[in-house]
mmCIF file of C-alpha atoms and ligand atoms in Angstrom:
data_model
loop_
_atom_site.group_PDB
_atom_site.id
_atom_site.type_symbol
_atom_site.label_atom_id
_atom_site.label_comp_id
_atom_site.label_asym_id
_atom_site.label_seq_id
_atom_site.Cartn_x
_atom_site.Cartn_y
_atom_site.Cartn_z
ATOM 1 C CA MET A 1 -20.881 -75.620 -110.013
ATOM 2 C CA ILE A 2 -20.888 -71.782 -109.162
ATOM 3 C CA GLN A 3 -21.519 -71.367 -105.505
ATOM 4 C CA ARG A 4 -23.224 -67.798 -105.189
ATOM 5 C CA THR A 5 -23.596 -65.643 -101.860
ATOM 6 C CA PRO A 6 -27.253 -65.586 -101.205
ATOM 7 C CA VAL A 7 -28.801 -61.592 -100.777
ATOM 8 C CA ARG A 8 -30.646 -61.425 -97.399
ATOM 9 C CA ILE A 9 -33.621 -59.117 -96.778
ATOM 10 C CA GLU A 10 -32.691 -57.133 -93.689
ATOM 11 C CA ALA A 11 -36.062 -55.974 -93.444
ATOM 12 C CA ARG A 12 -39.762 -56.140 -94.611
ATOM 13 C CA ASP A 13 -39.801 -52.728 -95.936
ATOM 14 C CA THR A 14 -42.670 -52.877 -98.494
ATOM 15 C CA SER A 15 -43.354 -49.199 -99.226
ATOM 16 C CA HIS A 16 -41.815 -49.712 -102.416
ATOM 17 C CA LEU A 17 -43.742 -52.432 -103.929
ATOM 18 C CA SER A 18 -46.771 -50.825 -105.594
ATOM 19 C CA ASP A 19 -44.355 -48.750 -107.809
ATOM 20 C CA HIS A 20 -42.984 -52.107 -108.997
ATOM 21 C CA GLY A 21 -46.216 -53.710 -109.305
ATOM 22 C CA THR A 22 -47.730 -51.469 -111.822
ATOM 23 C CA CYS A 23 -49.105 -53.706 -115.018
ATOM 24 C CA THR A 24 -49.001 -50.996 -117.663
ATOM 25 C CA SER A 25 -46.363 -48.699 -116.677
ATOM 26 C CA GLU A 26 -43.820 -46.889 -119.157
ATOM 27 C CA ASN A 27 -42.100 -49.660 -121.290
ATOM 28 C CA GLN A 28 -41.509 -51.816 -118.364
ATOM 29 C CA SER A 29 -44.873 -53.864 -118.327
ATOM 30 C CA TRP A 30 -44.267 -57.577 -118.023
ATOM 31 C CA GLN A 31 -45.846 -57.943 -121.372
ATOM 32 C CA THR A 32 -43.307 -55.772 -122.823
ATOM 33 C CA ILE A 33 -40.544 -57.484 -121.232
ATOM 34 C CA LEU A 34 -42.143 -61.031 -122.272
ATOM 35 C CA SER A 35 -41.982 -59.910 -125.831
ATOM 36 C CA ARG A 36 -38.429 -58.967 -125.778
ATOM 37 C CA SER A 37 -37.404 -62.268 -124.583
ATOM 38 C CA ILE A 38 -34.503 -63.606 -126.305
ATOM 39 C CA SER A 39 -35.919 -66.340 -128.907
ATOM 40 C CA ASN A 40 -32.418 -67.056 -131.154
ATOM 41 C CA PRO A 41 -29.643 -69.025 -129.948
ATOM 42 C CA GLU A 42 -27.196 -66.741 -130.968
ATOM 43 C CA HIS A 43 -28.615 -63.554 -129.190
ATOM 44 C CA LEU A 44 -28.114 -65.620 -126.079
ATOM 45 C CA LEU A 45 -24.791 -66.721 -126.627
ATOM 46 C CA GLU A 46 -23.756 -62.963 -127.989
ATOM 47 C CA ARG A 47 -25.250 -61.524 -124.809
ATOM 48 C CA LEU A 48 -23.390 -63.898 -122.434
ATOM 49 C CA ASN A 49 -20.093 -63.473 -124.301
ATOM 50 C CA LEU A 50 -19.718 -67.337 -125.208
ATOM 51 C CA PRO A 51 -17.949 -68.264 -128.348
ATOM 52 C CA ALA A 52 -20.289 -69.036 -130.974
ATOM 53 C CA GLU A 53 -18.059 -71.299 -132.779
ATOM 54 C CA ARG A 54 -18.068 -73.938 -129.711
ATOM 55 C CA TRP A 55 -21.781 -73.615 -128.727
ATOM 56 C CA LEU A 56 -23.830 -72.502 -132.190
ATOM 57 C CA ASP A 57 -24.436 -75.840 -134.145
ATOM 58 C CA GLY A 58 -25.738 -77.618 -131.201
ATOM 59 C CA ALA A 59 -27.932 -74.738 -130.063
ATOM 60 C CA ARG A 60 -29.273 -74.406 -133.334
ATOM 61 C CA ASN A 61 -30.154 -78.219 -133.407
ATOM 62 C CA GLY A 62 -32.110 -77.942 -130.019
ATOM 63 C CA HIS A 63 -33.512 -74.698 -131.295
ATOM 64 C CA GLU A 64 -35.266 -76.498 -134.105
ATOM 65 C CA LEU A 65 -36.714 -79.545 -131.942
ATOM 66 C CA PHE A 66 -37.850 -76.712 -129.125
ATOM 67 C CA PRO A 67 -37.560 -72.961 -129.726
ATOM 68 C CA ILE A 68 -35.276 -71.027 -127.175
ATOM 69 C CA ARG A 69 -37.246 -68.444 -125.182
ATOM 70 C CA VAL A 70 -35.620 -66.561 -122.272
ATOM 71 C CA PRO A 71 -36.414 -63.385 -120.563
ATOM 72 C CA GLU A 72 -33.984 -60.515 -119.707
ATOM 73 C CA PRO A 73 -34.231 -60.538 -116.196
ATOM 74 C CA PHE A 74 -33.439 -64.126 -116.324
ATOM 75 C CA VAL A 75 -30.536 -63.643 -118.348
ATOM 76 C CA GLN A 76 -29.450 -60.927 -115.758
ATOM 77 C CA ARG A 77 -28.882 -63.304 -112.974
ATOM 78 C CA MET A 78 -26.452 -65.454 -115.136
ATOM 79 C CA GLU A 79 -22.512 -65.212 -114.974
ATOM 80 C CA PRO A 80 -21.486 -63.704 -118.100
ATOM 81 C CA GLY A 81 -18.371 -66.040 -119.718
ATOM 82 C CA ASN A 82 -19.885 -69.392 -117.996
ATOM 83 C CA PRO A 83 -21.166 -71.927 -120.154
ATOM 84 C CA ASN A 84 -21.894 -74.083 -116.935
ATOM 85 C CA ASP A 85 -23.939 -71.411 -115.529
ATOM 86 C CA PRO A 86 -26.790 -73.201 -113.672
ATOM 87 C CA LEU A 87 -29.392 -70.789 -114.952
ATOM 88 C CA LEU A 88 -27.738 -70.874 -118.602
ATOM 89 C CA ARG A 89 -27.723 -74.967 -118.622
ATOM 90 C CA GLN A 90 -32.108 -74.585 -118.127
ATOM 91 C CA VAL A 91 -32.387 -72.485 -121.078
ATOM 92 C CA LEU A 92 -29.715 -72.968 -123.791
ATOM 93 C CA PRO A 93 -30.560 -75.924 -126.255
ATOM 94 C CA VAL A 94 -27.267 -78.173 -126.912
ATOM 95 C CA ALA A 95 -26.594 -80.947 -129.492
ATOM 96 C CA ASP A 96 -27.420 -83.791 -127.084
ATOM 97 C CA GLU A 97 -31.350 -82.852 -127.121
ATOM 98 C CA SER A 98 -31.598 -84.777 -130.963
ATOM 99 C CA VAL A 99 -29.680 -87.863 -129.695
ATOM 100 C CA GLU A 100 -32.452 -90.394 -128.933
ATOM 101 C CA ARG A 101 -32.104 -92.748 -125.861
ATOM 102 C CA SER A 102 -34.387 -95.722 -124.789
ATOM 103 C CA GLY A 103 -36.825 -94.871 -122.120
ATOM 104 C CA PHE A 104 -37.119 -91.217 -123.092
ATOM 105 C CA VAL A 105 -40.402 -90.446 -124.384
ATOM 106 C CA ARG A 106 -42.440 -87.463 -125.706
ATOM 107 C CA ASP A 107 -45.000 -87.945 -123.170
ATOM 108 C CA PRO A 108 -43.500 -89.393 -120.066
ATOM 109 C CA LEU A 109 -46.463 -88.839 -118.012
ATOM 110 C CA GLU A 110 -49.339 -90.253 -120.480
ATOM 111 C CA GLU A 111 -51.219 -86.988 -119.970
ATOM 112 C CA ASN A 112 -53.144 -87.683 -123.169
ATOM 113 C CA THR A 113 -54.815 -90.448 -121.641
ATOM 114 C CA ALA A 114 -55.973 -88.301 -118.594
ATOM 115 C CA ILE A 115 -57.927 -85.578 -120.792
ATOM 116 C CA GLN A 116 -61.423 -85.354 -119.607
ATOM 117 C CA THR A 117 -62.506 -82.479 -121.664
ATOM 118 C CA THR A 118 -60.717 -79.852 -124.061
ATOM 119 C CA GLY A 119 -58.137 -77.940 -121.215
ATOM 120 C CA LEU A 120 -59.144 -80.208 -118.371
ATOM 121 C CA ILE A 121 -56.791 -82.997 -117.312
ATOM 122 C CA ARG A 122 -57.751 -85.316 -114.258
ATOM 123 C CA LYS A 123 -55.079 -87.498 -112.656
ATOM 124 C CA TYR A 124 -56.400 -86.928 -109.398
ATOM 125 C CA HIS A 125 -59.536 -87.607 -106.989
ATOM 126 C CA SER A 126 -59.890 -84.062 -105.716
ATOM 127 C CA ARG A 127 -58.100 -82.055 -108.057
ATOM 128 C CA ALA A 128 -58.221 -81.224 -111.769
ATOM 129 C CA LEU A 129 -55.636 -79.498 -113.857
ATOM 130 C CA LEU A 130 -56.830 -77.119 -116.135
ATOM 131 C CA MET A 131 -54.431 -75.949 -118.849
ATOM 132 C CA VAL A 132 -55.227 -72.131 -119.481
ATOM 133 C CA THR A 133 -52.817 -71.855 -122.567
ATOM 134 C CA GLY A 134 -49.490 -73.350 -124.232
ATOM 135 C CA GLN A 135 -47.252 -70.319 -123.892
ATOM 136 C CA CYS A 136 -44.615 -69.943 -121.390
ATOM 137 C CA ALA A 137 -42.379 -67.035 -120.486
ATOM 138 C CA ILE A 138 -39.335 -69.487 -120.835
ATOM 139 C CA ASN A 139 -38.833 -72.460 -122.282
ATOM 140 C CA CYS A 140 -36.754 -74.742 -120.176
ATOM 141 C CA ARG A 141 -35.309 -77.695 -121.856
ATOM 142 C CA TYR A 142 -36.201 -80.313 -119.268
ATOM 143 C CA CYS A 143 -39.797 -79.777 -119.649
ATOM 144 C CA PHE A 144 -41.812 -82.578 -119.379
ATOM 145 C CA ARG A 145 -44.610 -81.173 -121.780
ATOM 146 C CA ARG A 146 -41.851 -79.777 -124.139
ATOM 147 C CA HIS A 147 -43.927 -82.063 -127.002
ATOM 148 C CA PHE A 148 -47.599 -81.523 -125.580
ATOM 149 C CA PRO A 149 -49.558 -80.506 -128.451
ATOM 150 C CA TYR A 150 -50.993 -77.129 -127.119
ATOM 151 C CA ASN A 151 -52.676 -76.676 -130.432
ATOM 152 C CA ASP A 152 -55.047 -79.278 -129.917
ATOM 153 C CA HIS A 153 -56.136 -77.674 -126.412
ATOM 154 C CA LYS A 154 -56.677 -74.071 -127.514
ATOM 155 C CA LEU A 155 -59.836 -73.468 -125.330
ATOM 156 C CA SER A 156 -62.873 -71.525 -127.269
ATOM 157 C CA ARG A 157 -65.760 -70.032 -125.436
ATOM 158 C CA GLU A 158 -67.511 -73.572 -125.791
ATOM 159 C CA ASP A 159 -64.377 -75.406 -124.429
ATOM 160 C CA ARG A 160 -64.524 -72.881 -121.183
ATOM 161 C CA HIS A 161 -68.255 -73.732 -120.629
ATOM 162 C CA GLN A 162 -67.647 -77.531 -121.229
ATOM 163 C CA VAL A 163 -64.986 -77.450 -118.507
ATOM 164 C CA ILE A 164 -67.005 -75.345 -115.844
ATOM 165 C CA THR A 165 -70.261 -77.642 -116.766
ATOM 166 C CA THR A 166 -67.586 -80.685 -115.984
ATOM 167 C CA LEU A 167 -66.177 -79.171 -112.889
ATOM 168 C CA SER A 168 -69.868 -78.748 -111.566
ATOM 169 C CA ALA A 169 -70.995 -82.272 -111.956
ATOM 170 C CA SER A 170 -67.704 -83.195 -110.402
ATOM 171 C CA PRO A 171 -68.382 -82.622 -106.271
ATOM 172 C CA GLU A 172 -65.576 -84.607 -105.280
ATOM 173 C CA ILE A 173 -63.198 -81.999 -107.001
ATOM 174 C CA ASN A 174 -62.503 -79.358 -104.644
ATOM 175 C CA GLU A 175 -59.037 -77.870 -106.074
ATOM 176 C CA VAL A 176 -58.595 -76.498 -109.717
ATOM 177 C CA ILE A 177 -54.889 -76.129 -110.436
ATOM 178 C CA LEU A 178 -54.140 -73.727 -113.231
ATOM 179 C CA SER A 179 -51.308 -75.102 -115.404
ATOM 180 C CA GLY A 180 -50.538 -75.031 -119.156
ATOM 181 C CA GLY A 181 -47.669 -73.605 -120.559
ATOM 182 C CA ASP A 182 -47.844 -71.138 -117.631
ATOM 183 C CA PRO A 183 -50.993 -69.851 -116.736
ATOM 184 C CA LEU A 184 -49.795 -66.910 -115.857
ATOM 185 C CA ALA A 185 -48.685 -66.051 -119.447
ATOM 186 C CA VAL A 186 -52.297 -65.027 -119.941
ATOM 187 C CA ASN A 187 -53.580 -61.642 -119.567
ATOM 188 C CA ASP A 188 -55.239 -60.603 -116.238
ATOM 189 C CA ARG A 189 -58.563 -60.093 -117.468
ATOM 190 C CA LEU A 190 -58.746 -63.434 -119.137
ATOM 191 C CA LEU A 191 -57.327 -64.759 -115.547
ATOM 192 C CA ALA A 192 -59.837 -62.757 -113.505
ATOM 193 C CA GLN A 193 -62.900 -64.363 -115.804
ATOM 194 C CA TRP A 194 -61.629 -67.790 -115.059
ATOM 195 C CA VAL A 195 -61.371 -67.214 -111.545
ATOM 196 C CA GLU A 196 -65.129 -65.755 -111.548
ATOM 197 C CA LEU A 197 -66.185 -69.189 -113.498
ATOM 198 C CA LEU A 198 -64.493 -71.248 -110.859
ATOM 199 C CA GLU A 199 -65.662 -69.710 -107.866
ATOM 200 C CA ALA A 200 -69.118 -69.820 -109.084
ATOM 201 C CA VAL A 201 -68.724 -73.614 -108.847
ATOM 202 C CA PRO A 202 -69.649 -74.038 -105.131
ATOM 203 C CA HIS A 203 -67.756 -77.059 -104.070
ATOM 204 C CA LEU A 204 -64.423 -75.847 -105.435
ATOM 205 C CA LYS A 205 -62.416 -74.138 -102.700
ATOM 206 C CA ARG A 206 -58.772 -73.781 -103.826
ATOM 207 C CA LEU A 207 -57.186 -72.265 -106.671
ATOM 208 C CA ARG A 208 -53.726 -73.728 -107.139
ATOM 209 C CA ILE A 209 -51.435 -72.021 -109.973
ATOM 210 C CA HIS A 210 -48.231 -73.273 -111.105
ATOM 211 C CA SER A 211 -46.186 -70.380 -112.567
ATOM 212 C CA ARG A 212 -42.349 -69.941 -113.039
ATOM 213 C CA LEU A 213 -43.229 -66.356 -114.309
ATOM 214 C CA PRO A 214 -43.241 -64.440 -110.958
ATOM 215 C CA VAL A 215 -39.415 -65.741 -111.083
ATOM 216 C CA VAL A 216 -38.411 -65.253 -114.426
ATOM 217 C CA ILE A 217 -40.203 -61.770 -114.721
ATOM 218 C CA PRO A 218 -41.161 -60.199 -111.596
ATOM 219 C CA GLN A 219 -42.800 -57.695 -112.509
ATOM 220 C CA ARG A 220 -45.934 -60.278 -113.458
ATOM 221 C CA VAL A 221 -46.869 -59.574 -110.038
ATOM 222 C CA CYS A 222 -48.864 -56.470 -110.960
ATOM 223 C CA ASP A 223 -51.698 -54.407 -109.693
ATOM 224 C CA ASP A 224 -54.392 -56.172 -112.026
ATOM 225 C CA MET A 225 -52.790 -59.653 -110.954
ATOM 226 C CA LEU A 226 -53.207 -58.640 -107.510
ATOM 227 C CA ALA A 227 -57.073 -57.159 -107.801
ATOM 228 C CA TRP A 228 -58.221 -60.607 -109.053
ATOM 229 C CA LEU A 229 -56.447 -62.489 -106.380
ATOM 230 C CA ASN A 230 -57.660 -60.296 -103.654
ATOM 231 C CA ARG A 231 -61.169 -60.184 -104.874
ATOM 232 C CA THR A 232 -61.439 -64.112 -104.870
ATOM 233 C CA ARG A 233 -63.311 -65.970 -102.078
ATOM 234 C CA LEU A 234 -61.082 -69.284 -103.101
ATOM 235 C CA GLN A 235 -57.737 -70.215 -101.180
ATOM 236 C CA LYS A 236 -54.699 -69.261 -103.150
ATOM 237 C CA VAL A 237 -51.682 -71.436 -103.715
ATOM 238 C CA LEU A 238 -48.978 -70.320 -105.897
ATOM 239 C CA VAL A 239 -46.320 -73.187 -106.891
ATOM 240 C CA VAL A 240 -43.186 -71.542 -108.024
ATOM 241 C CA HIS A 241 -40.891 -73.094 -109.786
ATOM 242 C CA VAL A 242 -37.235 -72.238 -108.473
ATOM 243 C CA ASN A 243 -34.502 -75.062 -109.397
ATOM 244 C CA HIS A 244 -31.390 -72.829 -108.226
ATOM 245 C CA PRO A 245 -30.642 -70.377 -105.683
ATOM 246 C CA ALA A 246 -29.408 -68.308 -107.990
ATOM 247 C CA GLU A 247 -32.638 -67.468 -109.512
ATOM 248 C CA ILE A 248 -34.166 -65.406 -106.492
ATOM 249 C CA ASP A 249 -32.923 -61.802 -106.833
ATOM 250 C CA GLN A 250 -34.321 -58.348 -104.992
ATOM 251 C CA ALA A 251 -36.758 -58.319 -107.620
ATOM 252 C CA THR A 252 -38.192 -61.715 -107.261
ATOM 253 C CA ARG A 253 -38.242 -61.473 -103.448
ATOM 254 C CA ASP A 254 -40.449 -58.272 -103.846
ATOM 255 C CA ALA A 255 -42.878 -60.261 -105.916
ATOM 256 C CA PHE A 256 -43.129 -62.749 -103.747
ATOM 257 C CA GLU A 257 -43.713 -60.324 -100.977
ATOM 258 C CA ARG A 258 -46.553 -58.471 -102.940
ATOM 259 C CA LEU A 259 -48.395 -61.987 -103.033
ATOM 260 C CA LYS A 260 -47.797 -62.897 -99.641
ATOM 261 C CA GLN A 261 -49.741 -59.593 -98.693
ATOM 262 C CA ALA A 262 -52.432 -60.426 -101.257
ATOM 263 C CA GLY A 263 -52.775 -63.392 -98.860
ATOM 264 C CA VAL A 264 -51.206 -66.450 -101.478
ATOM 265 C CA THR A 265 -49.373 -69.135 -99.722
ATOM 266 C CA LEU A 266 -46.179 -69.777 -101.538
ATOM 267 C CA LEU A 267 -44.825 -72.995 -102.181
ATOM 268 C CA ASN A 268 -41.859 -74.321 -104.182
ATOM 269 C CA GLN A 269 -41.166 -77.437 -106.305
ATOM 270 C CA SER A 270 -37.650 -78.092 -108.074
ATOM 271 C CA VAL A 271 -36.886 -80.459 -110.517
ATOM 272 C CA ILE A 272 -33.581 -82.357 -109.977
ATOM 273 C CA LEU A 273 -31.256 -81.708 -113.027
ATOM 274 C CA LYS A 274 -27.771 -82.929 -113.501
ATOM 275 C CA GLY A 275 -25.143 -80.050 -113.817
ATOM 276 C CA VAL A 276 -27.652 -77.648 -112.323
ATOM 277 C CA ASN A 277 -28.784 -78.559 -108.636
ATOM 278 C CA ASP A 278 -27.836 -82.133 -108.169
ATOM 279 C CA ASN A 279 -25.574 -81.557 -105.259
ATOM 280 C CA ALA A 280 -26.205 -81.001 -101.458
ATOM 281 C CA ALA A 281 -24.757 -77.558 -101.067
ATOM 282 C CA THR A 282 -26.721 -76.161 -103.955
ATOM 283 C CA LEU A 283 -30.236 -77.671 -102.676
ATOM 284 C CA SER A 284 -29.485 -77.003 -98.907
ATOM 285 C CA GLU A 285 -28.856 -73.180 -100.155
ATOM 286 C CA LEU A 286 -31.964 -73.249 -102.317
ATOM 287 C CA SER A 287 -34.154 -74.186 -99.182
ATOM 288 C CA GLU A 288 -32.392 -71.462 -97.132
ATOM 289 C CA THR A 289 -32.818 -68.799 -100.023
ATOM 290 C CA LEU A 290 -36.347 -69.818 -100.419
ATOM 291 C CA PHE A 291 -37.494 -69.915 -96.978
ATOM 292 C CA ASP A 292 -35.997 -66.507 -96.455
ATOM 293 C CA ALA A 293 -38.069 -65.390 -99.322
ATOM 294 C CA GLY A 294 -41.390 -66.562 -98.026
ATOM 295 C CA VAL A 295 -41.539 -69.559 -99.640
ATOM 296 C CA LEU A 296 -41.879 -73.146 -98.353
ATOM 297 C CA PRO A 297 -40.017 -75.879 -100.228
ATOM 298 C CA TYR A 298 -42.131 -78.441 -101.205
ATOM 299 C CA TYR A 299 -41.469 -80.925 -103.760
ATOM 300 C CA LEU A 300 -38.343 -81.876 -105.402
ATOM 301 C CA HIS A 301 -39.271 -84.168 -108.380
ATOM 302 C CA ALA A 302 -37.402 -87.116 -109.864
ATOM 303 C CA PHE A 303 -36.402 -86.152 -113.523
ATOM 304 C CA ASP A 304 -39.443 -87.321 -115.984
ATOM 305 C CA PRO A 305 -37.782 -89.107 -119.049
ATOM 306 C CA VAL A 306 -38.898 -86.575 -121.472
ATOM 307 C CA ALA A 307 -37.344 -87.379 -125.336
ATOM 308 C CA GLY A 308 -34.425 -84.717 -125.749
ATOM 309 C CA ALA A 309 -33.521 -83.961 -122.176
ATOM 310 C CA HIS A 310 -31.751 -87.390 -120.990
ATOM 311 C CA HIS A 311 -28.812 -85.242 -120.095
ATOM 312 C CA PHE A 312 -30.502 -83.820 -117.377
ATOM 313 C CA ASP A 313 -31.064 -87.147 -115.539
ATOM 314 C CA VAL A 314 -30.369 -88.129 -112.168
ATOM 315 C CA SER A 315 -30.860 -91.475 -110.870
ATOM 316 C CA ASP A 316 -33.295 -92.150 -108.066
ATOM 317 C CA THR A 317 -30.699 -93.544 -106.218
ATOM 318 C CA ASP A 318 -28.420 -90.499 -106.545
ATOM 319 C CA ALA A 319 -31.599 -88.448 -105.980
ATOM 320 C CA ALA A 320 -32.152 -90.483 -102.324
ATOM 321 C CA SER A 321 -28.444 -89.811 -101.416
ATOM 322 C CA LEU A 322 -28.814 -86.051 -101.812
ATOM 323 C CA VAL A 323 -31.900 -85.941 -99.764
ATOM 324 C CA ARG A 324 -30.165 -88.137 -96.564
ATOM 325 C CA GLN A 325 -27.810 -85.382 -96.994
ATOM 326 C CA LEU A 326 -30.404 -82.402 -96.892
ATOM 327 C CA LEU A 327 -31.687 -84.093 -93.688
ATOM 328 C CA LYS A 328 -28.479 -83.686 -92.024
ATOM 329 C CA ARG A 329 -27.965 -80.011 -93.074
ATOM 330 C CA LEU A 330 -31.584 -78.626 -92.933
ATOM 331 C CA PRO A 331 -34.347 -78.746 -90.231
ATOM 332 C CA GLY A 332 -37.180 -81.252 -91.464
ATOM 333 C CA PHE A 333 -39.410 -78.505 -92.702
ATOM 334 C CA LEU A 334 -37.129 -77.221 -95.466
ATOM 335 C CA VAL A 335 -36.146 -80.663 -97.002
ATOM 336 C CA PRO A 336 -38.625 -80.967 -99.739
ATOM 337 C CA LYS A 337 -40.102 -84.329 -100.287
ATOM 338 C CA LEU A 338 -38.489 -86.162 -103.330
ATOM 339 C CA VAL A 339 -41.364 -87.799 -105.442
ATOM 340 C CA ARG A 340 -41.663 -89.216 -108.949
ATOM 341 C CA GLU A 341 -44.994 -88.998 -111.183
ATOM 342 C CA VAL A 342 -46.156 -92.268 -112.175
ATOM 343 C CA PRO A 343 -48.605 -92.458 -114.896
ATOM 344 C CA GLY A 344 -52.004 -93.546 -113.412
ATOM 345 C CA GLU A 345 -50.969 -93.381 -109.830
ATOM 346 C CA ALA A 346 -53.848 -91.659 -107.626
ATOM 347 C CA SER A 347 -50.793 -89.273 -106.352
ATOM 348 C CA LYS A 348 -47.338 -88.427 -106.452
ATOM 349 C CA THR A 349 -45.115 -91.215 -105.524
ATOM 350 C CA PRO A 350 -42.814 -90.650 -102.831
ATOM 351 C CA VAL A 351 -39.025 -91.819 -103.757
ATOM 352 C CA PRO A 352 -38.028 -93.689 -100.506
ATOM 353 C CA ALA A 353 -34.414 -91.447 -98.920
ATOM 354 C CA PHE A 354 -33.598 -94.901 -96.761
HETATM 355 S S1 LIG B 1 -44.209 -75.388 -118.810
HETATM 356 FE FE1 LIG B 1 -42.851 -74.780 -116.832
HETATM 357 S S2 LIG B 1 -41.148 -76.148 -116.916
HETATM 358 FE FE2 LIG B 1 -42.386 -76.257 -118.876
HETATM 359 S S3 LIG B 1 -40.837 -74.783 -120.182
HETATM 360 FE FE3 LIG B 1 -43.028 -73.879 -119.556
HETATM 361 S S4 LIG B 1 -42.461 -72.706 -117.502
HETATM 362 FE FE4 LIG B 1 -40.701 -74.265 -118.078
#
């Protein structure tokens, strides 16, 4: 495991932020960066000086099952020539993905049984999950939704109307979670329309967004996005999904700062992944780096047994041991809660550390 020296912010000088936050400036708009993402294993290996003869066959096999997709700002944080780079391991398809393992299934959270209406998943009493898109900016090999039938959940105008009708008739729901795919892969015009529809439902008070985009393409936190965030009456929470401290660079810190200035509460949830973050030193550094960047560690997710990703699995016993080590190293508020999602349960299920 590569240990990297964290870069710390010395002062909160934000005078430069608006320049980085423009949505349509020259050719560095987030959409342009997204459209230029690496989508071919050969290109990624070449870009990182890794020998094709060693890695390409396996990468092609995995790529056929779940295509590779990785944007350039994320690639820039990887170490060239290192096949074990923890960021690379999250995105490079490998031969193991085509090996079937008992207990690893296509829909580990049984989400198909929780669909209330097209695009709306209801697992919990007071929260509903709105899947605004199946697109992501990055295809994480461990994704528990890597087999999700997104094509069956494309939202038409009528579907959107039905979502709002369903939410309006459910006064116990006070929080909508924008999910996907990655909800921030959608353009700001459409997101602003969604937010307008949601804030017209009087009992909704919170908008939670789960997204990896501010991390993998920090330019995504642009003026158009900040405009609808600033406008809405809803409380805003953004859960970034960072698994390793090397994912956070200065551009990411700047993006988090812009979000905080727009009144967004920033939380992080990680997945515990073998070969990426399954040691106490990395997890401890992750919590410290997140907090330095204004993000509170929130959940550490036990691995969901999704088919094609068994090579990332870490046992609950080992995960609990890591949390015990974190408790010795960190103040309590920097130790994320170790949880597992169990299909049919009314909340995340804590995994006991002791
Ligand atoms: S939904 Fe999240 S974890 Fe899954 S591929 Fe997209 S960004 Fe990665």
